mmCIF file of C-alpha atoms in Angstrom:
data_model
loop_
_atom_site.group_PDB
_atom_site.id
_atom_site.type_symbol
_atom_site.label_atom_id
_atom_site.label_comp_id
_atom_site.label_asym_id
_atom_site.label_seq_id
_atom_site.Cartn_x
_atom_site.Cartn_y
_atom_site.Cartn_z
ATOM 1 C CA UNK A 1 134.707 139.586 112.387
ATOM 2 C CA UNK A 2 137.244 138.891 109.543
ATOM 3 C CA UNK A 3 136.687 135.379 107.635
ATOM 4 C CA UNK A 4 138.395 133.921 104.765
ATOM 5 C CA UNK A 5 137.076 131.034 102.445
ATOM 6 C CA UNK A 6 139.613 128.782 100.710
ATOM 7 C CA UNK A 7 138.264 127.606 97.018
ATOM 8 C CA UNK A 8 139.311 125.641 94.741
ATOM 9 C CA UNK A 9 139.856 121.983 93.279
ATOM 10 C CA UNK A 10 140.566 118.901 95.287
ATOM 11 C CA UNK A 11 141.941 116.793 93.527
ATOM 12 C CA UNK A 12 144.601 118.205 90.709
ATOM 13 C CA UNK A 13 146.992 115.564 88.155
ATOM 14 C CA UNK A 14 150.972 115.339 88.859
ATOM 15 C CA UNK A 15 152.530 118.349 86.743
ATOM 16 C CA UNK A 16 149.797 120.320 86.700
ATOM 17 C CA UNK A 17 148.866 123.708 88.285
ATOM 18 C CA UNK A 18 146.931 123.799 91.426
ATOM 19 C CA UNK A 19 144.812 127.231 91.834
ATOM 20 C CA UNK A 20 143.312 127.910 95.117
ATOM 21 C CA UNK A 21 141.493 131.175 96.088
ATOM 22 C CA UNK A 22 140.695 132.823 99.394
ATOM 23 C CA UNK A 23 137.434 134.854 99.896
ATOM 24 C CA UNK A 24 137.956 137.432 102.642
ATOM 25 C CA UNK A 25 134.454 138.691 104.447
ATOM 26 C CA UNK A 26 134.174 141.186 107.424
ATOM 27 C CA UNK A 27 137.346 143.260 105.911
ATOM 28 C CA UNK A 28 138.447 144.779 103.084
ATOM 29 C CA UNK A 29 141.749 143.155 101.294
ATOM 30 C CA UNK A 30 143.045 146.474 100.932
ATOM 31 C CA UNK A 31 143.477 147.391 104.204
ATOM 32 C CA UNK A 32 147.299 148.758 105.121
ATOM 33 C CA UNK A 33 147.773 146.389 108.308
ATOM 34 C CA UNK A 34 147.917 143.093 106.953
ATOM 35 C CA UNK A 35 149.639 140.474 103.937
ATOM 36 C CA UNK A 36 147.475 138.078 103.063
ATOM 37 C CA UNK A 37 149.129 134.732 103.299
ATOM 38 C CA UNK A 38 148.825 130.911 102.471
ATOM 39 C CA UNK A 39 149.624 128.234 104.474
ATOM 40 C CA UNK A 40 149.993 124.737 103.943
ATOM 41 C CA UNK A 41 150.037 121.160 106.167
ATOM 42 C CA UNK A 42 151.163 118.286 104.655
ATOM 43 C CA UNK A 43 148.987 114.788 106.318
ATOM 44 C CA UNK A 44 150.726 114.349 109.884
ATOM 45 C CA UNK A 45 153.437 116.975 109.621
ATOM 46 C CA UNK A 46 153.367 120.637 110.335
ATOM 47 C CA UNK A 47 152.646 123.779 109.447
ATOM 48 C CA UNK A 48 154.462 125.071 106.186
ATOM 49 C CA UNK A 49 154.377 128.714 105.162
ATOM 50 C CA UNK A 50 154.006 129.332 101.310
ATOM 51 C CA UNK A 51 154.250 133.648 100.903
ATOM 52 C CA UNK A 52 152.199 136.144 101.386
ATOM 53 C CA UNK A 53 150.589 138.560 98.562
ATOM 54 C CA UNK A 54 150.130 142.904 99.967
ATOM 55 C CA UNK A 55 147.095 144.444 98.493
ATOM 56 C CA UNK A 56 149.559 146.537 96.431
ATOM 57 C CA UNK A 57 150.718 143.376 94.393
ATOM 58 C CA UNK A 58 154.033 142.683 96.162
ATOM 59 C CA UNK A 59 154.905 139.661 97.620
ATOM 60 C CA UNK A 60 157.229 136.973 99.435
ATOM 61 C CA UNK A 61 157.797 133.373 99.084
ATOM 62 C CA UNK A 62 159.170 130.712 101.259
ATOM 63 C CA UNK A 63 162.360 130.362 99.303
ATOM 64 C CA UNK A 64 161.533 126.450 98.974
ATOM 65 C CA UNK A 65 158.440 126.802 97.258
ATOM 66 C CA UNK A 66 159.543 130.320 95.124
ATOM 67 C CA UNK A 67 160.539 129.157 91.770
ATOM 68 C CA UNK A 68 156.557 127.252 91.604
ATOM 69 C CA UNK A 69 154.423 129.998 93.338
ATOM 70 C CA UNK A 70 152.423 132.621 91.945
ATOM 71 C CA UNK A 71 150.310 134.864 94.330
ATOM 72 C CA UNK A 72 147.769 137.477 92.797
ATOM 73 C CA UNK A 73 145.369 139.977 94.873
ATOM 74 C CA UNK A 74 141.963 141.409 93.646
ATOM 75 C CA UNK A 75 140.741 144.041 95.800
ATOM 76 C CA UNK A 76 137.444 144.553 93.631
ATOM 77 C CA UNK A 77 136.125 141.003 94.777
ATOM 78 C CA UNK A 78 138.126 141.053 98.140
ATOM 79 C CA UNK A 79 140.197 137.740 97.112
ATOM 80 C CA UNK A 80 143.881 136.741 96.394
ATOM 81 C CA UNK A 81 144.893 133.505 94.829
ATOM 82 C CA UNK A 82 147.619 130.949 94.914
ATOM 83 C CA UNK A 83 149.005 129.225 91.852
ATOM 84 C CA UNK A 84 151.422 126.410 92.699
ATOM 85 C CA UNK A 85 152.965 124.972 89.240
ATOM 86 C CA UNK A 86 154.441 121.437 88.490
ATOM 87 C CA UNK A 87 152.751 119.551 91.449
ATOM 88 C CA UNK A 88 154.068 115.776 92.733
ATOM 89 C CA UNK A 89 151.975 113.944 95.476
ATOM 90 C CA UNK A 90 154.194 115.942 97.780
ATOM 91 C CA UNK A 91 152.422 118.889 97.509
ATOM 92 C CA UNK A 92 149.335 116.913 98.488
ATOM 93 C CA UNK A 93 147.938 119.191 101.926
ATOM 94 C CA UNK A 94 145.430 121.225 103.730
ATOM 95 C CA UNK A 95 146.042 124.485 102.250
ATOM 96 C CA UNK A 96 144.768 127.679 104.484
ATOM 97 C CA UNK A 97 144.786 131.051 103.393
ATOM 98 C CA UNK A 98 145.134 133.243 106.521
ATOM 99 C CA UNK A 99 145.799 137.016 107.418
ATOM 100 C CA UNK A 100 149.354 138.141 108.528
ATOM 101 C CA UNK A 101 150.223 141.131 110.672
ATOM 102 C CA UNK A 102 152.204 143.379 107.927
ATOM 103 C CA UNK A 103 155.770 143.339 109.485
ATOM 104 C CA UNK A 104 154.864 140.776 111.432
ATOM 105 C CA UNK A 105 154.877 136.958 111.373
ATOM 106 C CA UNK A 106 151.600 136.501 113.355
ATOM 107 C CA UNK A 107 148.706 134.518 111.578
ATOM 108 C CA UNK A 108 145.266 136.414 113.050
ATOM 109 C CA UNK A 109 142.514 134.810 110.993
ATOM 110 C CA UNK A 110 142.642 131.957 108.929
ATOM 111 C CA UNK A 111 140.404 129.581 106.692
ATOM 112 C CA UNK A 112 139.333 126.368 107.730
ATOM 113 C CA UNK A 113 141.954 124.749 105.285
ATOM 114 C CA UNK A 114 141.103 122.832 102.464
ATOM 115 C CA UNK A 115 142.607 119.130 101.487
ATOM 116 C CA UNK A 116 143.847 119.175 98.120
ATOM 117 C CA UNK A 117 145.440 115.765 96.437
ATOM 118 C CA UNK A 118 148.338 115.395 93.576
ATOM 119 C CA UNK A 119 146.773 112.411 92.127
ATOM 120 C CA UNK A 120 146.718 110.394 88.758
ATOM 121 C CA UNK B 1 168.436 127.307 111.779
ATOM 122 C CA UNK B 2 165.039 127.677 110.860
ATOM 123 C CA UNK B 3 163.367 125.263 112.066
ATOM 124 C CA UNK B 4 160.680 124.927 115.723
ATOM 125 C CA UNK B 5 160.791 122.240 117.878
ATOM 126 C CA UNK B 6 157.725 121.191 119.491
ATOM 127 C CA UNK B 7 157.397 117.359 121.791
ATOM 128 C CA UNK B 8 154.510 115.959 119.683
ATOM 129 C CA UNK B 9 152.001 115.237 122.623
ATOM 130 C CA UNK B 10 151.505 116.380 125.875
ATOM 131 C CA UNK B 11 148.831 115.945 128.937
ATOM 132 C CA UNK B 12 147.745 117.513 131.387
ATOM 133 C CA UNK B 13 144.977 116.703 134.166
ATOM 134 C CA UNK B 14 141.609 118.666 134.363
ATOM 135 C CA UNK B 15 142.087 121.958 135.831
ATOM 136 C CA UNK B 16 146.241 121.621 136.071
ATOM 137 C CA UNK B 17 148.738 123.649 135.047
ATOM 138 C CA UNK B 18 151.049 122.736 131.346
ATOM 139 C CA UNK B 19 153.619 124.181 129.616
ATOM 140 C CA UNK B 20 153.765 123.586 125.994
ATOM 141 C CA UNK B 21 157.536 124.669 124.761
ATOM 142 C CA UNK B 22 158.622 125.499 121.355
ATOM 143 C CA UNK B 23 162.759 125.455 120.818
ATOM 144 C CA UNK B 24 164.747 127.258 118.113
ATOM 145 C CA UNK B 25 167.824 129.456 117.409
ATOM 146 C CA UNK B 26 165.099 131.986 116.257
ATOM 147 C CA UNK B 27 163.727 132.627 119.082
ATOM 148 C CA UNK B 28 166.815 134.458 120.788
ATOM 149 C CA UNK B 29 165.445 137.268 118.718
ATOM 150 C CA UNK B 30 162.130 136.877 118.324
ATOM 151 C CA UNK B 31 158.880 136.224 120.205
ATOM 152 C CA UNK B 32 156.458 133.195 119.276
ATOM 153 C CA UNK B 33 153.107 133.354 118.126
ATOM 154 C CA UNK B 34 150.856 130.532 119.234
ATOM 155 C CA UNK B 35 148.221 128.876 117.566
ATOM 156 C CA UNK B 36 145.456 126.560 118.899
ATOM 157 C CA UNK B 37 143.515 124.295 116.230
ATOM 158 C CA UNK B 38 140.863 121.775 116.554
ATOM 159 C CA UNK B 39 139.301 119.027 114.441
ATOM 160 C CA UNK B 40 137.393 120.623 111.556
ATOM 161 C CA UNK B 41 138.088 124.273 113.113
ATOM 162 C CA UNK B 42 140.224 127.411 111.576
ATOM 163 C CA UNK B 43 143.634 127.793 113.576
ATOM 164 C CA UNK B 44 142.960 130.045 116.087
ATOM 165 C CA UNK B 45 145.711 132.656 117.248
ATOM 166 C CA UNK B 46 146.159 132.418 121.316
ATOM 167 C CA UNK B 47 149.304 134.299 121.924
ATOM 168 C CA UNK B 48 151.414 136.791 120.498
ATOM 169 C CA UNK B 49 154.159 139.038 120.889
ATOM 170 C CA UNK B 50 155.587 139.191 124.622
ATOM 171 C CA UNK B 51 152.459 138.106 126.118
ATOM 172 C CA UNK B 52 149.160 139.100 123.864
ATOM 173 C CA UNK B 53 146.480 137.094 124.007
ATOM 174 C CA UNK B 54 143.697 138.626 121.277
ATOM 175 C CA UNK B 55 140.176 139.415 122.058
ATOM 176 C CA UNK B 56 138.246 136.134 123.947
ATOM 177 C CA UNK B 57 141.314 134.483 124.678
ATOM 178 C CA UNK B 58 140.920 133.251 128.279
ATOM 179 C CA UNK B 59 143.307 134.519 130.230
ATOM 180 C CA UNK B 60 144.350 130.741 131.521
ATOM 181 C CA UNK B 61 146.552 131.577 128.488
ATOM 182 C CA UNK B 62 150.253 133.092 128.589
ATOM 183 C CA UNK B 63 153.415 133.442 126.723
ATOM 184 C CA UNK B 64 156.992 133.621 127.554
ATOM 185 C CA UNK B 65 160.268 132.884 126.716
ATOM 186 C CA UNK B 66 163.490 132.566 127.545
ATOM 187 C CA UNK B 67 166.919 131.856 125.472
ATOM 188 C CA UNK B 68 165.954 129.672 122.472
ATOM 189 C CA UNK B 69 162.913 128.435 124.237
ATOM 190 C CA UNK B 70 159.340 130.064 123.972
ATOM 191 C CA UNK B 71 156.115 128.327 126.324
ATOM 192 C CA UNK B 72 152.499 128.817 125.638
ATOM 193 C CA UNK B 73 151.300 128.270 129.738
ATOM 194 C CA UNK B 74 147.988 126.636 130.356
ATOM 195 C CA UNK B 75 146.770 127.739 133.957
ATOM 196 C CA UNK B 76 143.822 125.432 134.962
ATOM 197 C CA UNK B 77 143.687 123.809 131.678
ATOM 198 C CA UNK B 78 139.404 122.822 130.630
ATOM 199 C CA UNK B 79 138.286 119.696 128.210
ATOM 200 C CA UNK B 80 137.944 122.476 125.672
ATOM 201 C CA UNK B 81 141.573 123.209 125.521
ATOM 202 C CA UNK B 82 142.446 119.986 124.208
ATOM 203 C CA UNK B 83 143.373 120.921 121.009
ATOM 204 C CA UNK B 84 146.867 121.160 119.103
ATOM 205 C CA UNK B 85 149.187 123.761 119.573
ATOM 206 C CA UNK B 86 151.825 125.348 116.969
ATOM 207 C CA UNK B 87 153.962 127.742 117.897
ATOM 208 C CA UNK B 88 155.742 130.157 114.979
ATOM 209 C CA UNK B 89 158.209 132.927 114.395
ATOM 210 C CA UNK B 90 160.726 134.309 112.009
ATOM 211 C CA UNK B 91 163.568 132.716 110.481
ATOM 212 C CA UNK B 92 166.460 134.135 111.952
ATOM 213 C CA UNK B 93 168.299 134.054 108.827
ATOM 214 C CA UNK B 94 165.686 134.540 105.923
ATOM 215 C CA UNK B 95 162.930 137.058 105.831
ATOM 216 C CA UNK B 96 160.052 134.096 105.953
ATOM 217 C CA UNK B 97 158.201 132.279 108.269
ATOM 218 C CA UNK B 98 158.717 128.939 110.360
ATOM 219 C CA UNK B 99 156.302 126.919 112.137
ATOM 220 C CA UNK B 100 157.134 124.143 115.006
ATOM 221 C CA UNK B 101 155.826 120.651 114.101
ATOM 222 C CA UNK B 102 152.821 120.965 116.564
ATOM 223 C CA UNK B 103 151.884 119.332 119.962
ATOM 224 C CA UNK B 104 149.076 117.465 120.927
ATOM 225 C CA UNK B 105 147.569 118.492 124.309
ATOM 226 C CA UNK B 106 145.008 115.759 125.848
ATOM 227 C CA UNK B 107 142.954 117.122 128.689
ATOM 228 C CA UNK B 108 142.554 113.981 131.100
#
């Protein structure tokens, strides 16, 4: 059974950099099937997709978010981060790292999400 | 457009029948994926494709679609479905990925 872990701050300054990272367990990162994706909710709204990150190192970001994210994979510890620069109390969410069907847009595991808030 | 519509709550009686819908211009070409999340709980993936339903899914659980409208079905729906629902897909005109708002399903 494939988990993932989100880790990572809670609580990060307005214009700073928040860094998350997502421990996958029960499958290897570099497996061919799948992107590894983040996911974000902002308090009462829905579901917002940030990018994904391939094992290979290539990647694609929700054109909204693009010019702020930075995705990196490494296979040796099974992880892949999420670096989202220049943060306002709008980017204040549950962020979820999750596994996406390669091709696909179909979320099959996920993280239990964790809150992280822009705040002075 | 790229967005998913979703009704923000729904109900449905113990053991009943509900159809949760999800409405957008992307779904004329693509299928939804459904996703079921509780209170403290990972999002769990219900439906996908035409009409998948992953490993220990019940089978009370079905897909379809038709036009710009995709429905997760709920036959016989049990206290434990009670949950909230978000449906997903692709943008029809950008290589990413859209999610619907979310629906609240209460199990009376």
């Amino acid at each position: 059974q494939v988990q993932l872990q989100e880790s990572g701050p809670g609580l990060v300054k307005p214009s700073q950099t928040l860094s998350l990272t997502c421990t996958v367990s029960g499958g290897s990162i570099s497996s061919s099937g799948y992107y590894w994706s983040w996911i974000r909710q902002h308090p009462g709204k829905g579901l917002e997709w940030i990018g994904y990150i391939y094992y290979s190192g290539s990647t694609s970001y929700n054109p909204s978010l693009k010019s702020r994210v930075t995705m990196s994979v490494d296979t040796s510890k099974n992880q892949f981060s999420l670096k989202l620069s220049s943060v306002t109390a709008a980017d204040t969410a549950v962020y979820y790292c999750a596994r996406q069907l390669r091709g696909d847009y179909t979320f099959d595991y996920w993280g239990q999400g964790t809150l992280v808030t822009v705040s002075s | 457009s790229s967005e998913l519509t979703q009704d923000p709550a729904v109900s449905v009686a113990l053991g009943q029948t509900v159809r949760i819908t999800c409405q957008g211009d992307s779904l004329r070409n693509y299928y939804a994926s459904w996703y079921q999340r509780k209170p403290g709980q990972a999002p769990l993936l219900v439906i996908y494709g035409k009409n998948n339903r992953p490993s220990g899914i019940p089978d009370r659980f079905s897909g379809s679609s038709s036009g710009d409208t995709a429905s997760l079905t709920i036959t016989g729906a049990q206290a434990e479905d009670e949950a909230d629902y978000y449906c997903n897909s692709r943008d029809s005109s950008a290589n990413h990925v859209v999610f619907g708002g979310g629906t609240k399903l209460t199990v009376l």
